mmCIF file of C-alpha atoms in Angstrom:
data_model
loop_
_atom_site.group_PDB
_atom_site.id
_atom_site.type_symbol
_atom_site.label_atom_id
_atom_site.label_comp_id
_atom_site.label_asym_id
_atom_site.label_seq_id
_atom_site.Cartn_x
_atom_site.Cartn_y
_atom_site.Cartn_z
ATOM 1 C CA UNK B 17 90.801 123.621 124.434
ATOM 2 C CA UNK B 18 92.145 121.361 126.746
ATOM 3 C CA UNK B 19 89.240 119.108 127.674
ATOM 4 C CA UNK B 20 88.450 115.859 125.847
ATOM 5 C CA UNK B 21 86.235 116.142 122.718
ATOM 6 C CA UNK B 22 82.981 114.003 121.889
ATOM 7 C CA UNK B 23 81.888 112.881 118.638
ATOM 8 C CA UNK B 24 78.445 111.750 118.163
ATOM 9 C CA UNK B 25 77.922 109.206 115.558
ATOM 10 C CA UNK B 26 74.196 108.251 114.765
ATOM 11 C CA UNK B 27 72.738 106.683 111.528
ATOM 12 C CA UNK B 28 70.653 109.648 111.900
ATOM 13 C CA UNK B 29 72.064 113.351 111.577
ATOM 14 C CA UNK B 30 68.577 114.278 113.598
ATOM 15 C CA UNK B 31 69.166 112.137 116.282
ATOM 16 C CA UNK B 32 73.461 113.608 116.455
ATOM 17 C CA UNK B 33 72.299 116.960 116.180
ATOM 18 C CA UNK B 34 69.503 116.910 119.153
ATOM 19 C CA UNK B 35 71.918 115.129 121.288
ATOM 20 C CA UNK B 36 74.450 118.115 120.833
ATOM 21 C CA UNK B 37 71.525 120.303 121.429
ATOM 22 C CA UNK B 38 71.017 118.925 124.512
ATOM 23 C CA UNK B 39 74.822 118.734 125.947
ATOM 24 C CA UNK B 40 75.188 122.266 124.802
ATOM 25 C CA UNK B 41 72.811 122.944 126.996
ATOM 26 C CA UNK B 42 74.358 121.205 130.110
ATOM 27 C CA UNK B 43 78.027 122.383 129.727
ATOM 28 C CA UNK B 44 77.719 125.170 127.196
ATOM 29 C CA UNK B 45 81.381 125.515 125.008
ATOM 30 C CA UNK B 46 83.446 123.947 127.621
ATOM 31 C CA UNK B 47 83.431 120.711 125.571
ATOM 32 C CA UNK B 48 83.363 120.341 121.964
ATOM 33 C CA UNK B 49 80.999 118.454 120.168
ATOM 34 C CA UNK B 50 80.913 116.978 116.544
ATOM 35 C CA UNK B 51 77.349 115.498 115.286
ATOM 36 C CA UNK B 52 77.853 113.493 112.706
ATOM 37 C CA UNK B 53 74.756 111.460 110.938
ATOM 38 C CA UNK B 54 73.685 109.735 107.873
ATOM 39 C CA UNK B 55 75.530 108.228 104.856
ATOM 40 C CA UNK B 56 77.054 109.898 101.956
ATOM 41 C CA UNK B 57 74.207 110.500 100.740
ATOM 42 C CA UNK B 58 72.197 112.008 103.044
ATOM 43 C CA UNK B 59 70.314 108.703 103.871
ATOM 44 C CA UNK B 60 70.236 106.939 107.281
ATOM 45 C CA UNK B 61 73.623 105.442 107.700
ATOM 46 C CA UNK B 62 76.915 106.410 108.564
ATOM 47 C CA UNK B 63 80.106 107.295 106.769
ATOM 48 C CA UNK B 64 83.830 107.069 107.586
ATOM 49 C CA UNK B 65 84.658 110.052 105.923
ATOM 50 C CA UNK B 66 82.733 112.221 107.795
ATOM 51 C CA UNK B 67 83.322 110.639 111.250
ATOM 52 C CA UNK B 68 86.886 111.355 110.621
ATOM 53 C CA UNK B 69 85.801 114.912 109.594
ATOM 54 C CA UNK B 70 83.974 115.071 112.707
ATOM 55 C CA UNK B 71 87.087 114.022 114.652
ATOM 56 C CA UNK B 72 89.541 116.518 113.300
ATOM 57 C CA UNK B 73 86.841 119.360 113.476
ATOM 58 C CA UNK B 74 86.933 119.077 117.384
ATOM 59 C CA UNK B 75 90.426 117.500 117.838
ATOM 60 C CA UNK B 76 91.653 118.118 121.456
ATOM 61 C CA UNK B 77 95.283 116.843 122.633
ATOM 62 C CA UNK B 78 93.321 115.604 125.668
ATOM 63 C CA UNK B 79 91.747 112.871 123.431
ATOM 64 C CA UNK B 80 88.185 112.262 121.679
ATOM 65 C CA UNK B 81 85.311 110.612 123.011
ATOM 66 C CA UNK B 82 82.920 108.699 120.198
ATOM 67 C CA UNK B 83 79.858 107.589 121.008
ATOM 68 C CA UNK B 84 77.729 105.362 118.455
ATOM 69 C CA UNK B 85 74.081 104.299 118.061
ATOM 70 C CA UNK B 86 74.421 100.755 116.098
ATOM 71 C CA UNK B 87 76.958 98.557 114.741
ATOM 72 C CA UNK B 88 77.575 99.953 111.602
ATOM 73 C CA UNK B 89 78.365 103.554 113.240
ATOM 74 C CA UNK B 90 80.746 101.542 115.414
ATOM 75 C CA UNK B 91 82.632 99.661 112.532
ATOM 76 C CA UNK B 92 82.462 102.735 110.478
ATOM 77 C CA UNK B 93 84.256 104.639 113.222
ATOM 78 C CA UNK B 94 86.747 102.361 113.810
ATOM 79 C CA UNK B 95 87.635 102.726 109.880
ATOM 80 C CA UNK B 96 87.600 106.519 110.488
ATOM 81 C CA UNK B 97 90.295 106.284 113.492
ATOM 82 C CA UNK B 98 92.624 104.004 111.293
ATOM 83 C CA UNK B 99 92.822 106.512 108.863
ATOM 84 C CA UNK B 100 93.906 109.230 110.932
ATOM 85 C CA UNK B 101 97.745 109.951 111.356
ATOM 86 C CA UNK B 102 99.050 107.363 113.630
ATOM 87 C CA UNK B 103 99.842 109.932 116.716
ATOM 88 C CA UNK B 104 96.449 110.763 116.651
ATOM 89 C CA UNK B 105 94.747 106.985 116.750
ATOM 90 C CA UNK B 106 95.614 106.389 120.572
ATOM 91 C CA UNK B 107 94.111 109.320 121.491
ATOM 92 C CA UNK B 108 90.645 108.496 120.162
ATOM 93 C CA UNK B 109 88.339 105.561 121.853
ATOM 94 C CA UNK B 110 84.610 104.348 121.381
ATOM 95 C CA UNK B 111 82.538 104.194 124.149
ATOM 96 C CA UNK B 112 80.421 101.144 124.727
ATOM 97 C CA UNK B 113 77.478 103.069 126.000
ATOM 98 C CA UNK B 114 74.007 104.184 125.235
ATOM 99 C CA UNK B 115 74.477 107.137 122.936
ATOM 100 C CA UNK B 116 72.185 109.755 124.569
ATOM 101 C CA UNK B 117 72.681 109.413 128.340
ATOM 102 C CA UNK B 118 76.930 107.989 127.260
ATOM 103 C CA UNK B 119 77.053 111.502 125.569
ATOM 104 C CA UNK B 120 75.608 113.893 128.441
ATOM 105 C CA UNK B 121 77.799 111.767 131.002
ATOM 106 C CA UNK B 122 81.066 112.010 128.785
ATOM 107 C CA UNK B 123 80.531 115.499 128.268
ATOM 108 C CA UNK B 124 79.582 116.274 131.712
ATOM 109 C CA UNK B 125 82.733 114.540 133.415
ATOM 110 C CA UNK B 126 85.244 116.125 129.820
ATOM 111 C CA UNK B 127 84.053 119.703 131.166
ATOM 112 C CA UNK B 128 85.470 118.750 134.247
ATOM 113 C CA UNK B 129 88.712 118.667 132.932
ATOM 114 C CA UNK B 130 88.744 114.606 133.291
ATOM 115 C CA UNK B 131 91.378 112.364 131.254
ATOM 116 C CA UNK B 132 89.917 110.442 128.009
ATOM 117 C CA UNK B 133 90.220 107.192 129.796
ATOM 118 C CA UNK B 134 87.565 108.873 132.858
ATOM 119 C CA UNK B 135 85.382 110.284 130.318
ATOM 120 C CA UNK B 136 85.343 106.612 128.634
ATOM 121 C CA UNK B 137 85.000 104.653 131.647
ATOM 122 C CA UNK B 138 81.953 107.437 133.248
ATOM 123 C CA UNK B 139 80.270 106.978 129.873
ATOM 124 C CA UNK B 140 80.790 102.876 130.008
ATOM 125 C CA UNK B 141 79.332 103.166 133.485
ATOM 126 C CA UNK B 142 75.984 104.192 132.311
ATOM 127 C CA UNK B 143 73.201 101.827 132.847
ATOM 128 C CA UNK B 144 75.710 98.986 134.328
ATOM 129 C CA UNK E 3 116.314 88.319 85.261
ATOM 130 C CA UNK E 4 112.670 88.454 87.216
ATOM 131 C CA UNK E 5 112.688 90.133 90.329
ATOM 132 C CA UNK E 6 109.536 87.841 91.019
ATOM 133 C CA UNK E 7 111.343 84.616 91.661
ATOM 134 C CA UNK E 8 109.640 83.344 94.447
ATOM 135 C CA UNK E 9 106.906 81.185 92.187
ATOM 136 C CA UNK E 10 104.114 83.116 93.202
ATOM 137 C CA UNK E 11 101.015 82.958 90.695
ATOM 138 C CA UNK E 12 101.173 84.992 87.604
ATOM 139 C CA UNK E 13 98.954 88.011 87.484
ATOM 140 C CA UNK E 14 95.945 87.676 85.451
ATOM 141 C CA UNK E 15 95.480 89.302 82.631
ATOM 142 C CA UNK E 16 93.886 92.886 82.084
ATOM 143 C CA UNK E 17 90.627 91.091 80.710
ATOM 144 C CA UNK E 18 90.130 88.670 83.535
ATOM 145 C CA UNK E 19 90.552 91.434 85.978
ATOM 146 C CA UNK E 20 87.841 93.364 84.107
ATOM 147 C CA UNK E 21 85.443 90.496 83.415
ATOM 148 C CA UNK E 22 85.774 89.620 87.391
ATOM 149 C CA UNK E 23 85.275 93.137 88.476
ATOM 150 C CA UNK E 24 82.406 93.659 85.782
ATOM 151 C CA UNK E 25 80.578 90.291 86.578
ATOM 152 C CA UNK E 26 80.793 91.182 90.647
ATOM 153 C CA UNK E 27 79.290 94.141 90.565
ATOM 154 C CA UNK E 28 76.569 93.427 88.000
ATOM 155 C CA UNK E 29 75.454 90.412 89.662
ATOM 156 C CA UNK E 30 75.235 92.513 93.012
ATOM 157 C CA UNK E 31 73.117 95.195 90.969
ATOM 158 C CA UNK E 32 70.898 92.301 89.643
ATOM 159 C CA UNK E 33 70.031 90.779 92.999
ATOM 160 C CA UNK E 34 69.672 94.721 94.785
ATOM 161 C CA UNK E 35 66.024 94.120 95.357
ATOM 162 C CA UNK E 36 66.248 90.667 96.689
ATOM 163 C CA UNK E 37 69.268 91.898 99.304
ATOM 164 C CA UNK E 38 66.878 94.666 100.179
ATOM 165 C CA UNK E 39 64.127 92.762 100.316
ATOM 166 C CA UNK E 40 66.103 90.252 102.465
ATOM 167 C CA UNK E 41 67.135 93.047 104.895
ATOM 168 C CA UNK E 42 63.927 94.279 105.132
ATOM 169 C CA UNK E 43 63.109 90.837 106.408
ATOM 170 C CA UNK E 44 65.654 91.318 109.595
ATOM 171 C CA UNK E 45 67.183 94.546 109.430
ATOM 172 C CA UNK E 46 66.727 98.087 108.071
ATOM 173 C CA UNK E 47 65.702 97.460 104.743
ATOM 174 C CA UNK E 48 68.988 99.237 102.830
ATOM 175 C CA UNK E 49 71.404 96.352 102.240
ATOM 176 C CA UNK E 50 70.697 96.085 98.488
ATOM 177 C CA UNK E 51 70.923 99.830 98.539
ATOM 178 C CA UNK E 52 74.047 100.015 100.177
ATOM 179 C CA UNK E 53 75.719 97.263 97.965
ATOM 180 C CA UNK E 54 74.857 98.773 94.880
ATOM 181 C CA UNK E 55 76.089 102.176 95.772
ATOM 182 C CA UNK E 56 79.588 100.259 96.526
ATOM 183 C CA UNK E 57 79.355 98.374 93.398
ATOM 184 C CA UNK E 58 78.671 101.258 91.315
ATOM 185 C CA UNK E 59 81.585 103.123 92.931
ATOM 186 C CA UNK E 60 83.871 100.254 91.879
ATOM 187 C CA UNK E 61 82.396 100.118 88.047
ATOM 188 C CA UNK E 62 83.463 103.729 87.932
ATOM 189 C CA UNK E 63 87.032 102.918 88.748
ATOM 190 C CA UNK E 64 87.287 99.580 85.971
ATOM 191 C CA UNK E 65 89.531 101.658 83.774
ATOM 192 C CA UNK E 66 91.950 102.430 86.172
ATOM 193 C CA UNK E 67 91.470 98.995 88.306
ATOM 194 C CA UNK E 68 92.370 96.818 85.465
ATOM 195 C CA UNK E 69 95.570 98.619 85.455
ATOM 196 C CA UNK E 70 96.747 97.791 89.059
ATOM 197 C CA UNK E 71 98.413 94.296 90.284
ATOM 198 C CA UNK E 72 95.847 92.072 91.775
ATOM 199 C CA UNK E 73 96.532 92.822 95.216
ATOM 200 C CA UNK E 74 96.296 96.652 94.773
ATOM 201 C CA UNK E 75 93.007 96.046 93.489
ATOM 202 C CA UNK E 76 91.987 94.165 96.256
ATOM 203 C CA UNK E 77 93.020 97.159 98.385
ATOM 204 C CA UNK E 78 91.635 99.567 96.261
ATOM 205 C CA UNK E 79 88.092 97.821 95.871
ATOM 206 C CA UNK E 80 88.062 97.492 99.714
ATOM 207 C CA UNK E 81 88.359 101.292 100.583
ATOM 208 C CA UNK E 82 85.836 101.983 97.747
ATOM 209 C CA UNK E 83 83.543 99.737 99.878
ATOM 210 C CA UNK E 84 84.332 101.363 103.175
ATOM 211 C CA UNK E 85 83.694 105.112 101.564
ATOM 212 C CA UNK E 86 80.911 104.058 99.643
ATOM 213 C CA UNK E 87 78.332 101.794 101.111
ATOM 214 C CA UNK E 88 77.544 103.892 104.384
ATOM 215 C CA UNK E 89 76.086 100.557 106.262
ATOM 216 C CA UNK E 90 77.711 98.299 108.557
ATOM 217 C CA UNK E 91 78.496 96.065 105.045
ATOM 218 C CA UNK E 92 80.966 99.084 103.782
ATOM 219 C CA UNK E 93 84.052 97.960 106.720
ATOM 220 C CA UNK E 94 82.689 94.232 106.810
ATOM 221 C CA UNK E 95 83.492 93.945 103.247
ATOM 222 C CA UNK E 96 85.902 96.412 103.028
ATOM 223 C CA UNK E 97 88.113 94.764 105.556
ATOM 224 C CA UNK E 98 87.821 91.651 103.890
ATOM 225 C CA UNK E 99 89.252 93.039 100.795
ATOM 226 C CA UNK E 100 91.977 94.630 102.239
ATOM 227 C CA UNK E 101 93.108 91.801 104.261
ATOM 228 C CA UNK E 102 92.948 89.724 101.494
ATOM 229 C CA UNK E 103 95.449 92.298 99.492
ATOM 230 C CA UNK E 104 98.241 91.974 102.112
ATOM 231 C CA UNK E 105 99.579 89.096 101.533
ATOM 232 C CA UNK E 106 97.844 88.407 97.934
ATOM 233 C CA UNK E 107 101.369 88.201 96.475
ATOM 234 C CA UNK E 108 102.111 85.042 98.576
ATOM 235 C CA UNK E 109 99.617 83.070 96.707
ATOM 236 C CA UNK E 110 100.724 80.127 94.680
ATOM 237 C CA UNK E 111 98.688 77.127 95.261
ATOM 238 C CA UNK E 112 95.696 76.067 97.419
ATOM 239 C CA UNK E 113 97.202 76.391 100.834
ATOM 240 C CA UNK E 114 98.550 79.994 100.341
ATOM 241 C CA UNK E 115 95.233 80.941 99.294
ATOM 242 C CA UNK E 116 93.996 79.419 102.311
ATOM 243 C CA UNK E 117 96.016 81.121 104.636
ATOM 244 C CA UNK E 118 95.193 84.256 102.660
ATOM 245 C CA UNK E 119 91.497 83.663 102.843
ATOM 246 C CA UNK E 120 91.715 82.527 106.474
ATOM 247 C CA UNK E 121 93.268 86.165 107.428
ATOM 248 C CA UNK E 122 90.498 87.341 106.009
ATOM 249 C CA UNK E 123 87.928 85.727 107.807
ATOM 250 C CA UNK E 124 89.846 86.575 110.727
ATOM 251 C CA UNK E 125 89.420 90.327 110.055
ATOM 252 C CA UNK E 126 85.777 89.935 109.395
ATOM 253 C CA UNK E 127 85.599 88.411 112.763
ATOM 254 C CA UNK E 128 87.667 90.832 114.545
ATOM 255 C CA UNK E 129 85.625 94.007 112.959
ATOM 256 C CA UNK E 130 82.379 92.543 113.593
ATOM 257 C CA UNK E 131 83.214 90.855 116.960
ATOM 258 C CA UNK E 132 81.745 88.178 115.670
ATOM 259 C CA UNK E 133 82.446 84.479 115.186
ATOM 260 C CA UNK E 134 80.840 81.689 113.059
ATOM 261 C CA UNK E 135 77.010 80.631 113.913
ATOM 262 C CA UNK E 136 75.750 83.966 114.571
ATOM 263 C CA UNK E 137 73.725 84.579 111.377
ATOM 264 C CA UNK E 138 76.298 87.025 109.387
ATOM 265 C CA UNK E 139 78.627 86.873 106.444
ATOM 266 C CA UNK E 140 81.251 84.852 108.778
ATOM 267 C CA UNK E 141 78.864 81.811 108.418
ATOM 268 C CA UNK E 142 79.648 81.854 104.353
ATOM 269 C CA UNK E 143 83.029 82.695 104.908
ATOM 270 C CA UNK E 144 84.503 80.677 107.654
ATOM 271 C CA UNK E 145 83.353 77.235 106.092
ATOM 272 C CA UNK E 146 84.902 78.268 102.688
ATOM 273 C CA UNK E 147 88.160 78.948 104.658
ATOM 274 C CA UNK E 148 87.741 75.311 106.134
ATOM 275 C CA UNK E 149 87.253 73.887 102.414
ATOM 276 C CA UNK E 150 90.422 75.585 101.568
ATOM 277 C CA UNK E 151 92.193 74.921 104.322
ATOM 278 C CA UNK E 152 91.704 70.996 104.325
ATOM 279 C CA UNK E 153 93.916 70.865 101.526
ATOM 280 C CA UNK E 154 91.377 68.508 99.525
ATOM 281 C CA UNK E 155 91.458 69.338 95.911
ATOM 282 C CA UNK E 156 88.707 72.065 95.206
ATOM 283 C CA UNK E 157 87.378 72.809 91.795
ATOM 284 C CA UNK E 158 85.496 76.257 91.610
ATOM 285 C CA UNK E 159 82.343 74.837 91.052
ATOM 286 C CA UNK E 160 82.375 72.695 94.093
ATOM 287 C CA UNK E 161 83.869 75.867 96.025
ATOM 288 C CA UNK E 162 80.565 78.044 94.378
ATOM 289 C CA UNK E 163 77.942 75.104 95.692
ATOM 290 C CA UNK E 164 79.870 75.571 98.843
ATOM 291 C CA UNK E 165 79.110 79.584 99.377
ATOM 292 C CA UNK E 166 75.451 78.742 98.368
ATOM 293 C CA UNK E 167 74.940 75.738 100.845
ATOM 294 C CA UNK E 168 76.767 77.932 103.284
ATOM 295 C CA UNK E 169 74.369 80.974 102.862
ATOM 296 C CA UNK E 170 71.464 78.397 102.941
ATOM 297 C CA UNK E 171 72.610 76.999 106.255
ATOM 298 C CA UNK E 172 71.860 80.905 107.644
ATOM 299 C CA UNK E 173 68.051 80.664 107.793
ATOM 300 C CA UNK E 174 67.933 78.780 110.468
ATOM 301 C CA UNK E 175 70.218 80.466 112.666
ATOM 302 C CA UNK E 176 69.050 83.189 114.806
ATOM 303 C CA UNK E 177 70.995 85.974 114.924
ATOM 304 C CA UNK E 178 73.735 86.950 117.205
ATOM 305 C CA UNK E 179 74.724 90.358 115.728
ATOM 306 C CA UNK E 180 73.897 93.150 114.072
ATOM 307 C CA UNK E 181 70.300 94.718 113.345
ATOM 308 C CA UNK E 182 68.562 91.415 113.010
ATOM 309 C CA UNK E 183 69.598 89.941 116.646
ATOM 310 C CA UNK E 184 66.980 92.570 118.178
ATOM 311 C CA UNK E 185 64.711 90.220 116.672
ATOM 312 C CA UNK E 186 65.714 87.111 118.942
ATOM 313 C CA UNK E 187 64.164 84.005 117.887
ATOM 314 C CA UNK E 188 62.108 86.038 115.197
ATOM 315 C CA UNK E 189 65.017 86.240 112.768
ATOM 316 C CA UNK E 190 65.222 82.270 112.520
ATOM 317 C CA UNK E 191 63.861 81.451 108.769
ATOM 318 C CA UNK E 192 65.344 83.953 106.893
ATOM 319 C CA UNK E 193 68.412 84.099 104.912
ATOM 320 C CA UNK E 194 70.838 86.683 105.851
ATOM 321 C CA UNK E 195 71.313 89.557 103.414
ATOM 322 C CA UNK E 196 75.066 89.932 104.461
ATOM 323 C CA UNK E 197 75.492 85.992 104.018
ATOM 324 C CA UNK E 198 73.842 86.176 100.463
ATOM 325 C CA UNK E 199 75.861 89.320 99.289
ATOM 326 C CA UNK E 200 78.811 87.219 100.108
ATOM 327 C CA UNK E 201 77.684 83.974 98.306
ATOM 328 C CA UNK E 202 76.743 86.083 95.294
ATOM 329 C CA UNK E 203 80.235 87.786 94.973
ATOM 330 C CA UNK E 204 81.746 84.455 95.712
ATOM 331 C CA UNK E 205 79.774 82.762 92.649
ATOM 332 C CA UNK E 206 80.599 85.469 90.337
ATOM 333 C CA UNK E 207 84.241 85.266 90.911
ATOM 334 C CA UNK E 208 84.339 81.564 90.422
ATOM 335 C CA UNK E 209 81.965 81.678 87.288
ATOM 336 C CA UNK E 210 84.288 84.384 85.523
ATOM 337 C CA UNK E 211 87.740 82.110 86.595
ATOM 338 C CA UNK E 212 85.980 78.767 85.314
ATOM 339 C CA UNK E 213 84.907 80.454 81.996
ATOM 340 C CA UNK E 214 88.645 82.295 81.768
ATOM 341 C CA UNK E 215 91.032 79.902 83.451
ATOM 342 C CA UNK E 216 90.145 76.907 81.597
#
């Protein structure tokens, strides 16, 4: 897969899964999307280990764009990125964008083969 | 000849390390309901549950932890908190402990401890993209860092009291980071749960050190 991949990090597994479903309807299998939600015991929250697993599951050498819902999701995503092997870290970005709109826009952009920088910029332009 | 001729503190005994770990964990457990209640008022009401999960994971490793040198304990405790808390407090406290671990070996007096503590506070500011005055854990850590840096002789009791005063001082602040910031002015009048957790841990450490290191 040469397209940028997407990782959705929500406090809620249902929310992350729902957004993945919406993206799939729009871009089909052109973009790999991982949905990561909930903490390590399955309650609302986020888990750096599973976020890292999500990044690795959809790994693309073109890069991985992460969309997060709230502060803890962002910080735990940072921890997950820092735990990746060094050469991969620079190919993962957290988009400062609303998770639903940002993810849909990012995935659409990624499906056209855009670079990680363009995917991120497009997502971050949502609502600005 | 010792390899460590840099006059750093001798490491704490395993017995003191055990007391520190046990007392910090017990204190958080004892206050878990209070922390959750504080978080219900301004956040999502899971802070006590999350902190409790974090300290239980630490407790489960006590036997292995006490065999390590203090910097390695701090590093490991930070990692355990990150991997087990499952909320924003994981990366915040985890980053703090892991940053303390980095230079802890250079601790030899108040001035060097002040540098190490300040680096920890800065790492929390960077992690949370926050600064003092925003009603967060930083509002407890930053004043304590200032006290250490001032160079004034500081007793453990005074440090402990300063932690409590700093936590109390979050009550009139309006939250500007985290979920509490969504409440705007309605966050005023509540003690910040993260600040309370930091206060509790610091007081627990001070009380053990005051008893054990006379």
